[in-house]
Tab-separated table of N, CA and C in Angstrom:
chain	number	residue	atom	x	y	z
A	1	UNK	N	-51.910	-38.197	48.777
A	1	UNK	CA	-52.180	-39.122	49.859
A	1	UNK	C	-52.555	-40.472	49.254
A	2	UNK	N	-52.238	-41.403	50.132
A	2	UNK	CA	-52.397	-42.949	49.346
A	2	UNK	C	-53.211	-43.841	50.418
A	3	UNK	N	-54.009	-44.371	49.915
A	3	UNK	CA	-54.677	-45.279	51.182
A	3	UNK	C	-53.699	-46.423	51.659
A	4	UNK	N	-54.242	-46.561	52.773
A	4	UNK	CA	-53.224	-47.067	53.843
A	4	UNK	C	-53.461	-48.738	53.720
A	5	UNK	N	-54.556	-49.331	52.846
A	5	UNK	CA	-54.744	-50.730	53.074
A	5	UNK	C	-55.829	-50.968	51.537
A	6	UNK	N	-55.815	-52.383	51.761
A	6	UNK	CA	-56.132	-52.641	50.521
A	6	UNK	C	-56.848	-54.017	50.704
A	7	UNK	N	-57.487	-54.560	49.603
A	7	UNK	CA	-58.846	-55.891	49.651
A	7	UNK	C	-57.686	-56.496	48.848
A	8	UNK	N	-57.886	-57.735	48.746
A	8	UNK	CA	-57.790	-58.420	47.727
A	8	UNK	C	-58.486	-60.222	48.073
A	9	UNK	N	-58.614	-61.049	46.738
A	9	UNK	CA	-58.974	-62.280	46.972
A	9	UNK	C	-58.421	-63.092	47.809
A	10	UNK	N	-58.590	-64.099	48.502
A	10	UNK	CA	-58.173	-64.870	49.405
A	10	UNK	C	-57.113	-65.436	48.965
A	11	UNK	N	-56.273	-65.404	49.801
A	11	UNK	CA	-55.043	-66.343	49.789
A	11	UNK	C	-54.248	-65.414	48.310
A	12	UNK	N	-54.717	-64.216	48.034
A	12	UNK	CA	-53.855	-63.477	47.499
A	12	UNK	C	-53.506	-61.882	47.745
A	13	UNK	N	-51.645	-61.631	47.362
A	13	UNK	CA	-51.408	-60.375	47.472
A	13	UNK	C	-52.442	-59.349	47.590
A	14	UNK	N	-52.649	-58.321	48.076
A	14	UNK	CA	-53.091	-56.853	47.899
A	14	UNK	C	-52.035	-55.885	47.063
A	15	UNK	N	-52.020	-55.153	45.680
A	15	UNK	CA	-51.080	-54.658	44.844
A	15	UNK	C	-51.668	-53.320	44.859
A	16	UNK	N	-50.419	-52.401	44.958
A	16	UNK	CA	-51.013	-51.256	44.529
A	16	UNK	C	-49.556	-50.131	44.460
A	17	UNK	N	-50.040	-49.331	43.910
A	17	UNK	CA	-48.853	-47.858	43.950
A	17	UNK	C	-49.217	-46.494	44.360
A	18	UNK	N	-47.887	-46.502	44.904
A	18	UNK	CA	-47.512	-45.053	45.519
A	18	UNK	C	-46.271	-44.435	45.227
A	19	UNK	N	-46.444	-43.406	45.306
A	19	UNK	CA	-45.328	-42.613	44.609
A	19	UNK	C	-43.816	-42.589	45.963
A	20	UNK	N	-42.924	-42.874	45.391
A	20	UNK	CA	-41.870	-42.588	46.010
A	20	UNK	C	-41.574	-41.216	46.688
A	21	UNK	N	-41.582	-40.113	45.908
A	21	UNK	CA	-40.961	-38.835	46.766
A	21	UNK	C	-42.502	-38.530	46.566
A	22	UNK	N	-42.458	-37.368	48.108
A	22	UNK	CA	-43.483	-36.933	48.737
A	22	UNK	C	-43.706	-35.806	48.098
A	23	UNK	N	-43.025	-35.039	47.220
A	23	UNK	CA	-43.313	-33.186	46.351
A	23	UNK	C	-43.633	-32.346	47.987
A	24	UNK	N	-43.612	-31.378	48.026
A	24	UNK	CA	-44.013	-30.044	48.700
A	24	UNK	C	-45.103	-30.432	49.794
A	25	UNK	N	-45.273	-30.154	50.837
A	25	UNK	CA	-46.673	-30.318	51.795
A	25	UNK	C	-47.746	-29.188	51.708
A	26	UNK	N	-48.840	-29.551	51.336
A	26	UNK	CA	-50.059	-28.738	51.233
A	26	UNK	C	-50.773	-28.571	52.407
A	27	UNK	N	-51.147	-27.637	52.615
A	27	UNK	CA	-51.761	-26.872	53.718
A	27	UNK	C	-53.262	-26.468	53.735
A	28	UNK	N	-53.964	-26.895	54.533
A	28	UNK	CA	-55.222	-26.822	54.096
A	28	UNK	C	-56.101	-26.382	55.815
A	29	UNK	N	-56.831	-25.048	55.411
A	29	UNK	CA	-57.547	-24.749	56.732
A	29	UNK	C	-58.739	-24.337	56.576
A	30	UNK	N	-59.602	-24.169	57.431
A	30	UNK	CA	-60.760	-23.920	57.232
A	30	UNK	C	-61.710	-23.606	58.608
A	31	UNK	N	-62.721	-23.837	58.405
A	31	UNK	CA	-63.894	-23.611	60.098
A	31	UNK	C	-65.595	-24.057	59.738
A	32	UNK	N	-65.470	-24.482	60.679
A	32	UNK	CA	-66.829	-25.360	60.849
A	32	UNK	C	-67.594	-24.751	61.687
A	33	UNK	N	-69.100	-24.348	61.079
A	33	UNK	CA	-69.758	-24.343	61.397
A	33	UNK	C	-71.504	-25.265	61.562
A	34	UNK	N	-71.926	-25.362	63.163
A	34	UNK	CA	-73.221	-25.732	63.190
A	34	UNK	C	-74.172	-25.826	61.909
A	35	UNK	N	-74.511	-24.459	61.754
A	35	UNK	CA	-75.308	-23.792	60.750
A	35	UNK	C	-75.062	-23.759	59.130
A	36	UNK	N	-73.789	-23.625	59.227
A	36	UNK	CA	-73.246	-23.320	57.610
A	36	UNK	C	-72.510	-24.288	57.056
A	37	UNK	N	-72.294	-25.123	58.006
A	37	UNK	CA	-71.385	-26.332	57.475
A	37	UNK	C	-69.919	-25.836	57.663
A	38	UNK	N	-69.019	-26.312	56.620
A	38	UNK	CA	-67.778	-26.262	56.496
A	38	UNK	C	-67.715	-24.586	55.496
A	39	UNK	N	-66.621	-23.792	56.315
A	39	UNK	CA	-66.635	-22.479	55.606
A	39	UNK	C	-65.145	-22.101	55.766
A	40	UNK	N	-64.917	-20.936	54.731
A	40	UNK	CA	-63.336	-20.334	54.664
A	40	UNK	C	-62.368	-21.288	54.504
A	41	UNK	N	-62.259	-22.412	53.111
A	41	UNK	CA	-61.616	-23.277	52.977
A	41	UNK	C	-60.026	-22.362	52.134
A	42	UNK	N	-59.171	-23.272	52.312
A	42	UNK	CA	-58.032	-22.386	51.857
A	42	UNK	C	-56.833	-23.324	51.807
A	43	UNK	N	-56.245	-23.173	50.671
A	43	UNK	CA	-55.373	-24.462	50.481
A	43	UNK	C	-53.828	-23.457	49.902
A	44	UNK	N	-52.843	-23.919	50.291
A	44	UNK	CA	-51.034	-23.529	49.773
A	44	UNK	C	-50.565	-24.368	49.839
A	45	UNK	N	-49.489	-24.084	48.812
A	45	UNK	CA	-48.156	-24.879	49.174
A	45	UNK	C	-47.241	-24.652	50.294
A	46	UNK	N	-46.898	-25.979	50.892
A	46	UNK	CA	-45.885	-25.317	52.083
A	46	UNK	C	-46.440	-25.110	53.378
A	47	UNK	N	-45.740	-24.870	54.841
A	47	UNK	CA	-46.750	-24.798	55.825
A	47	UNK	C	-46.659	-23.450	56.378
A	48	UNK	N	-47.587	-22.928	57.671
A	48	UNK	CA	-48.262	-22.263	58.229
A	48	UNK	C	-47.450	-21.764	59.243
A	49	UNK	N	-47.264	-19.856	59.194
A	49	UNK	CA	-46.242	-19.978	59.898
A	49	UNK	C	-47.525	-18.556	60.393
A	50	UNK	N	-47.185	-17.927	60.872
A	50	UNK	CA	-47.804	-16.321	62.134
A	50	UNK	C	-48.667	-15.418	60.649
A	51	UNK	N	-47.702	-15.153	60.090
A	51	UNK	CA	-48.168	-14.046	58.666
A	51	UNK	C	-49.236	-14.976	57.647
A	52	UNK	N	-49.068	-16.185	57.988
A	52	UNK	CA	-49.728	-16.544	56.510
A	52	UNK	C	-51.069	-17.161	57.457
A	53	UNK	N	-51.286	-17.222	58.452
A	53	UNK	CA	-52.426	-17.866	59.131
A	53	UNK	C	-53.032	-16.385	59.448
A	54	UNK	N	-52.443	-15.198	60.081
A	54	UNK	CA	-53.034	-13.558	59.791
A	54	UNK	C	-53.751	-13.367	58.851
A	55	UNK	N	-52.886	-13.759	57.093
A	55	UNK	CA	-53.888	-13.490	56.405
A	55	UNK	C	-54.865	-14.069	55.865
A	56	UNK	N	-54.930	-15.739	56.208
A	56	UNK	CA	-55.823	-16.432	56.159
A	56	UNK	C	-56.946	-15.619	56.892
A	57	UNK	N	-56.873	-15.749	58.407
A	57	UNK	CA	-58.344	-14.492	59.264
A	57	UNK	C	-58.390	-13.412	58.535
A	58	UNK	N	-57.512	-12.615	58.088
A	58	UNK	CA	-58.402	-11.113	57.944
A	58	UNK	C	-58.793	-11.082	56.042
A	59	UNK	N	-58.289	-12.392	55.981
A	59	UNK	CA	-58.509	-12.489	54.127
A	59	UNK	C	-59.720	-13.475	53.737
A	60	UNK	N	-60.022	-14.168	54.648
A	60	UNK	CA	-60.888	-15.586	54.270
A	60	UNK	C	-61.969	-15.660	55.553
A	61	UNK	N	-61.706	-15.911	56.594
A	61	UNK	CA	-62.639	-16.135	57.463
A	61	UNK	C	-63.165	-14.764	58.083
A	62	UNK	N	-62.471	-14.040	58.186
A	62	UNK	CA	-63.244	-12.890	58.565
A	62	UNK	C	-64.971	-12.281	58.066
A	63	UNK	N	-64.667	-12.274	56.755
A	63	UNK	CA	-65.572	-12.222	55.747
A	63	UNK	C	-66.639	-13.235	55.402
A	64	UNK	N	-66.972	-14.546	56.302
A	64	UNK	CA	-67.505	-15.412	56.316
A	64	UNK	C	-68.163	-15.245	58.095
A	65	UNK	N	-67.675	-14.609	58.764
A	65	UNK	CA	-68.241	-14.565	60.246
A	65	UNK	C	-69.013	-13.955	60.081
A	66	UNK	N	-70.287	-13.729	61.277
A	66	UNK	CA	-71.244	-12.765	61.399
A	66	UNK	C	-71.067	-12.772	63.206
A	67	UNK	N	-71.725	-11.840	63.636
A	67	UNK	CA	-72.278	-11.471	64.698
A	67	UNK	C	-72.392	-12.358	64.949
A	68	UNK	N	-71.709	-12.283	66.591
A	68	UNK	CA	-72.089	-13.566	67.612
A	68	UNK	C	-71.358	-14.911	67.181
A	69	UNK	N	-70.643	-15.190	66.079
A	69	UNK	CA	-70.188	-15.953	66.094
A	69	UNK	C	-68.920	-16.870	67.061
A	70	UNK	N	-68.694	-17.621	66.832
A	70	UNK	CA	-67.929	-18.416	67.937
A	70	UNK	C	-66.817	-19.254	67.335
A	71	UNK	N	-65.364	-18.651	67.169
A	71	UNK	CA	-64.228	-19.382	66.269
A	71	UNK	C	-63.397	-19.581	68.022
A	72	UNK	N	-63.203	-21.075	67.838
A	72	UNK	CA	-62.206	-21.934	68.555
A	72	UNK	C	-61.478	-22.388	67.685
A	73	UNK	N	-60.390	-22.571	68.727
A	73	UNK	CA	-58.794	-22.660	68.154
A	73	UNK	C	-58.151	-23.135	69.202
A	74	UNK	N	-57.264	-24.076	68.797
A	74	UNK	CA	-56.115	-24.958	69.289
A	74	UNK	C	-55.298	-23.724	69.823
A	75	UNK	N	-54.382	-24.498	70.531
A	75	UNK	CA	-53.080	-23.117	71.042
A	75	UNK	C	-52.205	-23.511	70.081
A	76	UNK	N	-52.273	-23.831	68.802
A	76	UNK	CA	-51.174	-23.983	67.529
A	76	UNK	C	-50.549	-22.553	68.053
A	77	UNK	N	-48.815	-22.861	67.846
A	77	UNK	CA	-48.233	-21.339	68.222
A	77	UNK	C	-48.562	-20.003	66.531
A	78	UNK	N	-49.257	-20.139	65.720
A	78	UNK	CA	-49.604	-19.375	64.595
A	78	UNK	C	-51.292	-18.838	65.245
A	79	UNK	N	-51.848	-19.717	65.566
A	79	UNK	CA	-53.161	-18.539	66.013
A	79	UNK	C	-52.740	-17.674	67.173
A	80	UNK	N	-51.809	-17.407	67.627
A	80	UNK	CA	-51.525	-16.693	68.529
A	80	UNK	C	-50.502	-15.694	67.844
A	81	UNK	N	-51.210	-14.651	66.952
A	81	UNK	CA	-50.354	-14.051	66.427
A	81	UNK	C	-50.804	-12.715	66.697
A	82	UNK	N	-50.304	-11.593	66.882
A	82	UNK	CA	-50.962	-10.169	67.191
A	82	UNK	C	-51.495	-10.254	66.016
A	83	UNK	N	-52.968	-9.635	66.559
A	83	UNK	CA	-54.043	-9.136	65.538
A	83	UNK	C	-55.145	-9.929	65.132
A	84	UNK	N	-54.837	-11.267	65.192
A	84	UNK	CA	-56.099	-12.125	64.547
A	84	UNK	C	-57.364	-12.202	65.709
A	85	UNK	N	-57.109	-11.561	67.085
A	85	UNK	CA	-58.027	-11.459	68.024
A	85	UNK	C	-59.024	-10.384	67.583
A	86	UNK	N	-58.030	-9.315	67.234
A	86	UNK	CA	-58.530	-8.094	66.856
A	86	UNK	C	-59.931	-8.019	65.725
A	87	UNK	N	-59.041	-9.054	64.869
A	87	UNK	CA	-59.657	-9.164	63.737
A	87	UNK	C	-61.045	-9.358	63.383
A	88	UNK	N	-61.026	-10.720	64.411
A	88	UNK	CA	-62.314	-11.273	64.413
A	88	UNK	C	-63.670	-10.796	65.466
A	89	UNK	N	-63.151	-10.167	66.808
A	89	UNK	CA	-63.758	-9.448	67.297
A	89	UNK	C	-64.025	-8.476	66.958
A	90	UNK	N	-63.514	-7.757	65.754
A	90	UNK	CA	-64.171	-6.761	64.877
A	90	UNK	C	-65.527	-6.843	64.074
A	91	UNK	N	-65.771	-7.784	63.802
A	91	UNK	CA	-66.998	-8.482	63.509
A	91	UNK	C	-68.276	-9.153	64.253
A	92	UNK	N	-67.804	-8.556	65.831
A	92	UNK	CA	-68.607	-9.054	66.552
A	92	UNK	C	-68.896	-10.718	66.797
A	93	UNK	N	-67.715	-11.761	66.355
A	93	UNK	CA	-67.722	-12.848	66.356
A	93	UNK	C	-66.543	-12.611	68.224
A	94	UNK	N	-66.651	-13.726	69.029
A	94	UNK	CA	-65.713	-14.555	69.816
A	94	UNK	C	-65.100	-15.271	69.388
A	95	UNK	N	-63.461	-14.956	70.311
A	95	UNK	CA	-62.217	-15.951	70.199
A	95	UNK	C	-62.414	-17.060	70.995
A	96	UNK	N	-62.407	-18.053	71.132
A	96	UNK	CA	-61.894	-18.878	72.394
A	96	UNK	C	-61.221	-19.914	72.145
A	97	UNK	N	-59.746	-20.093	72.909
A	97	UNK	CA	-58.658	-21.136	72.456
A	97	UNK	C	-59.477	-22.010	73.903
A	98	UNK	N	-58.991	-23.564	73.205
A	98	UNK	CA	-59.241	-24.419	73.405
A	98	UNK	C	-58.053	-24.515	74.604
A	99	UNK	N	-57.855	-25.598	75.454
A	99	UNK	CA	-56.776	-25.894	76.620
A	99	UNK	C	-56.412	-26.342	75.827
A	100	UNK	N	-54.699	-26.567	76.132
A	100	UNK	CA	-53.218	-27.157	75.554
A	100	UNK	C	-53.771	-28.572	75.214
A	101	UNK	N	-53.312	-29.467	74.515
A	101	UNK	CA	-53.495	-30.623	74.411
A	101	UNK	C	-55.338	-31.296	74.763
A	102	UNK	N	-56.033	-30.833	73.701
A	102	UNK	CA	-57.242	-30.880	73.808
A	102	UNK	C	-57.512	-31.210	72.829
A	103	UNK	N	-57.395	-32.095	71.598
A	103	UNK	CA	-58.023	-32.155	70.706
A	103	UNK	C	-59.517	-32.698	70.562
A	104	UNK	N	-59.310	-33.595	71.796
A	104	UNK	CA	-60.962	-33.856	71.494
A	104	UNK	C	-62.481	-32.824	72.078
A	105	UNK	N	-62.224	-31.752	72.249
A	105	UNK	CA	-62.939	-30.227	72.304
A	105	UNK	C	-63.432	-29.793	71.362
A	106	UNK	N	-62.162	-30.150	69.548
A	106	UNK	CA	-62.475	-29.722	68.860
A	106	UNK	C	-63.217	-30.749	67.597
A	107	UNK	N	-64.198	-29.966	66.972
A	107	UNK	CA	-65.062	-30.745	66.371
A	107	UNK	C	-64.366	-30.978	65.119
A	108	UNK	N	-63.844	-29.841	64.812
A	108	UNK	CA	-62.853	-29.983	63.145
A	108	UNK	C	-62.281	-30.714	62.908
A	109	UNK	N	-61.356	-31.255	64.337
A	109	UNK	CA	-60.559	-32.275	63.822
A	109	UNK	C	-61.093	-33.904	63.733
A	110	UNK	N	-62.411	-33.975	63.727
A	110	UNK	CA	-63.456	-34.982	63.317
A	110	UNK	C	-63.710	-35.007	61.599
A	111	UNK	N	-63.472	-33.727	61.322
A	111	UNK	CA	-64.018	-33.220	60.053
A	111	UNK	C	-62.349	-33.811	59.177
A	112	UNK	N	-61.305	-32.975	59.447
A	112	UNK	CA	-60.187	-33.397	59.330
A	112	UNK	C	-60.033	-34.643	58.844
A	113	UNK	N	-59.986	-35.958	60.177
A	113	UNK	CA	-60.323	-37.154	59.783
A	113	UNK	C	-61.142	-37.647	58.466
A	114	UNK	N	-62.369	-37.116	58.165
A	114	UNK	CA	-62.999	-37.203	57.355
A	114	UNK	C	-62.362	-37.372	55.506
A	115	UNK	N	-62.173	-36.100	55.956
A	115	UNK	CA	-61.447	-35.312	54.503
A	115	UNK	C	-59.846	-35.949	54.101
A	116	UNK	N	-59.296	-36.315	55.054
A	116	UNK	CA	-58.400	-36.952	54.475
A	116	UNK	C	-58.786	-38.403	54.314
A	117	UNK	N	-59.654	-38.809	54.759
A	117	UNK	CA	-60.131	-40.503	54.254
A	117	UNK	C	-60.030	-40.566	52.988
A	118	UNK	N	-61.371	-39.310	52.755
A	118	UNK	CA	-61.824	-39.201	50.947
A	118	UNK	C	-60.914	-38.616	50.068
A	119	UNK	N	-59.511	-38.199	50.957
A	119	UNK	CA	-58.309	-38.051	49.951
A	119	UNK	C	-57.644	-38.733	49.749
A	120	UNK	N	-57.511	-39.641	50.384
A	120	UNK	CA	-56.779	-41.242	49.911
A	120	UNK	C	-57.237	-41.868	49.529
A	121	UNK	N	-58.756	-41.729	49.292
A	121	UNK	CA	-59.680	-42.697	48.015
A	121	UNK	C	-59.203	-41.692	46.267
A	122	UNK	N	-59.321	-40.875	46.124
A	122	UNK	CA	-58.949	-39.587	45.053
A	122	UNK	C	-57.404	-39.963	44.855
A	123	UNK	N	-56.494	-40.323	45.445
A	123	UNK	CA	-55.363	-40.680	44.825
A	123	UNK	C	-55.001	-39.469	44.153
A	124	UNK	N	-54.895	-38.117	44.785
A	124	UNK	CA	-54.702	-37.177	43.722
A	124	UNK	C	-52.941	-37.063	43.664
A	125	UNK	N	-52.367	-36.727	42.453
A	125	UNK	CA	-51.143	-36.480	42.281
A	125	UNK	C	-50.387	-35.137	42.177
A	126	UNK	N	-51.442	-34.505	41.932
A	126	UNK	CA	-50.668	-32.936	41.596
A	126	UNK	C	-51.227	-32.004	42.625
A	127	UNK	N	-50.955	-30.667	42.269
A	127	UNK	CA	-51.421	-29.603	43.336
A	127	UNK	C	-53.349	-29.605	42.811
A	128	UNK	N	-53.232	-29.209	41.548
A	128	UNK	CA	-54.638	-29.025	41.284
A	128	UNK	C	-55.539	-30.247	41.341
A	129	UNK	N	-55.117	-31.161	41.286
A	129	UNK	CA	-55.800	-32.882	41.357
A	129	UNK	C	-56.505	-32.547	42.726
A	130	UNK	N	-55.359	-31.897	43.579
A	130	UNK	CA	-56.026	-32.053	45.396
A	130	UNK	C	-56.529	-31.445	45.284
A	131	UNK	N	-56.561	-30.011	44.957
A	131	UNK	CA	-57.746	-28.968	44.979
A	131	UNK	C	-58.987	-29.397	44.683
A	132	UNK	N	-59.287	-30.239	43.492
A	132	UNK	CA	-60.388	-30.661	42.723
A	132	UNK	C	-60.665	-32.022	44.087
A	133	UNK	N	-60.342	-32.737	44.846
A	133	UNK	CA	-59.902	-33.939	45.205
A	133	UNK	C	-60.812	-33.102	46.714
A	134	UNK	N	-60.462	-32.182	47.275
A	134	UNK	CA	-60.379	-31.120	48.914
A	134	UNK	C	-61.766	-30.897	48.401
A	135	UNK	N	-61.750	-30.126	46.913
A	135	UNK	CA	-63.410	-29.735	47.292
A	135	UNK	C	-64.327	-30.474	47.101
A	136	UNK	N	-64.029	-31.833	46.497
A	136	UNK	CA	-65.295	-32.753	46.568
A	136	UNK	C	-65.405	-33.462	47.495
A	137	UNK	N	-64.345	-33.411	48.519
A	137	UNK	CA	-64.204	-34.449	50.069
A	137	UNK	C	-65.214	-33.548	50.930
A	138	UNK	N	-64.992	-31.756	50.751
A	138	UNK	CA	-65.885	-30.727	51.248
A	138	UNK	C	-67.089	-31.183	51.075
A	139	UNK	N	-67.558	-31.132	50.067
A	139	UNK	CA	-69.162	-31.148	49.253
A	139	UNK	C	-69.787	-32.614	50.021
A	140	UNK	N	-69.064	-33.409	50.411
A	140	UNK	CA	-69.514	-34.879	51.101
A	140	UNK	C	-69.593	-34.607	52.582
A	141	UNK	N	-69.493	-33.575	52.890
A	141	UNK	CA	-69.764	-33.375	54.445
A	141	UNK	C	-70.955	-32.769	54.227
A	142	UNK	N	-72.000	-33.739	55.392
A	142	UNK	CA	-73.226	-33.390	55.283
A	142	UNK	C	-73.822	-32.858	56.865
A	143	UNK	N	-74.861	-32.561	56.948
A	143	UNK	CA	-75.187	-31.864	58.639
A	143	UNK	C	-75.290	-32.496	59.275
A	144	UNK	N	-75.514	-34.061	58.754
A	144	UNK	CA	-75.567	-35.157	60.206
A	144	UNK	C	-74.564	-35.500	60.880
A	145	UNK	N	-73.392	-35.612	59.849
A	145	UNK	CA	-72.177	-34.891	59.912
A	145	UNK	C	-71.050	-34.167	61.127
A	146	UNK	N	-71.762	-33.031	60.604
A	146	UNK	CA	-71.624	-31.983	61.656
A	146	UNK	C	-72.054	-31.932	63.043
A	147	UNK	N	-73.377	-32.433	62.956
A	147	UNK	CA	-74.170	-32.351	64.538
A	147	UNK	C	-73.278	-33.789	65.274
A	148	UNK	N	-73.080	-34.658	64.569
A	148	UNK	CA	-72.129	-35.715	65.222
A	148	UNK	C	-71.352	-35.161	65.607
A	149	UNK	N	-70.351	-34.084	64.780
A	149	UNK	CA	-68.957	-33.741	65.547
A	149	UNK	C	-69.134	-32.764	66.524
A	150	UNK	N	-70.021	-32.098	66.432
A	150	UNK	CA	-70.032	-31.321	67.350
A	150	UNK	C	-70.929	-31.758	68.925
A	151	UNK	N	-71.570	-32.646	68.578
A	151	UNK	CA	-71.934	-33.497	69.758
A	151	UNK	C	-71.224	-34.556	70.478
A	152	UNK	N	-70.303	-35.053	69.771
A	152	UNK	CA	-69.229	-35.660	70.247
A	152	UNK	C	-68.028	-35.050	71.264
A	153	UNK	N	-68.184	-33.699	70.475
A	153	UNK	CA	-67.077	-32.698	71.310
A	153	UNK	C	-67.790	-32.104	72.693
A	154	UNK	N	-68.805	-32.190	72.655
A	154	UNK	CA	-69.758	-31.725	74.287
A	154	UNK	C	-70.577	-30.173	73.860
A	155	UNK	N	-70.439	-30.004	72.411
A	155	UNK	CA	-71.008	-28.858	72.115
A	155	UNK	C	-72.815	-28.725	71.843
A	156	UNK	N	-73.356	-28.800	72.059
A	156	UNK	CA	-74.981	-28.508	71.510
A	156	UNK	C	-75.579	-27.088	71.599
A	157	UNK	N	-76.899	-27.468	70.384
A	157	UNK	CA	-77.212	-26.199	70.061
A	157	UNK	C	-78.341	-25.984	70.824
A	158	UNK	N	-78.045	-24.373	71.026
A	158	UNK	CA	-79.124	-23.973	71.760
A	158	UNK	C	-80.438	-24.110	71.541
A	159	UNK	N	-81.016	-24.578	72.331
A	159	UNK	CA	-82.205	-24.160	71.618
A	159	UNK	C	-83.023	-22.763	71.728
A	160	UNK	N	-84.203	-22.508	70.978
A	160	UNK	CA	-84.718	-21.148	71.191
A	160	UNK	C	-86.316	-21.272	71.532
């Protein structure tokens, strides 16, 4: 990823480089939580089709839910795959898809925004550059963070 704009001195050019061909598209998912922050991060080459978002839930996030938890989801046609309902309600966590064309419901894609900012500052070039590049954009999400996005989206925490 390359940043989209650039400084320079007055009354001069802004210079910079970017690579001509784009290589392979990387795929990157994950889930946000209130409490835990950003969890079940997961990065491939290539995109997201029914089988490989399956085993993302029953391989990565499953194992990061607890009881009572609460995973929302877009109507992307891949979370709607037999079994990942199953999956996660096996753990005593809730499904709930978001309405069609709703993005602003969801808090992630606040987070989203985020993470690709601090990937076009990283200038990474290779597969492992982004990896190294994804988890330090991660590590910069902080809880004030979080309670923004999720207060923005109409979500608040209960209190007790």
């Amino acid at each position: 990823m390359t940043r989209r704009y650039a400084r320079s001195e007055k009354g001069k050019r802004a210079y910079g480089q970017a690579p001509k061909n784009q290589g392979k598209n990387v795929t990157m998912i994950g889930a946000l939580s209130w409490a835990n922050g950003f969890i079940a991060p997961m990065t491939w080459q290539g995109g997201t089709d029914g089988l490989t978002f399956r085993t993302y839930i029953e391989t990565v996030l499953v194992p990061e839910l607890w009881e009572g938890a609460c995973v929302v989801m877009d109507n992307f046609r891949s979370h709607h795959v037999e079994g990942i309902r199953e999956a996660i309600e096996a753990v005593g966590a809730k499904l709930i898809y978001l309405p069609p064309y709703s993005p602003d419901f969801s808090p992630i894609e606040n987070c989203w925004a985020k993470i690709k900012t601090r990937l076009r500052t990283y200038a990474a070039r290779t597969y492992d550059a982004l990896n190294e590049a994804i988890a330090d954009a991660i590590d910069e999400i902080c809880q004030n963070d979080i309670i923004g996005w999720f207060t923005h989206c109409c979500y608040f925490a209960q209190c007790n």
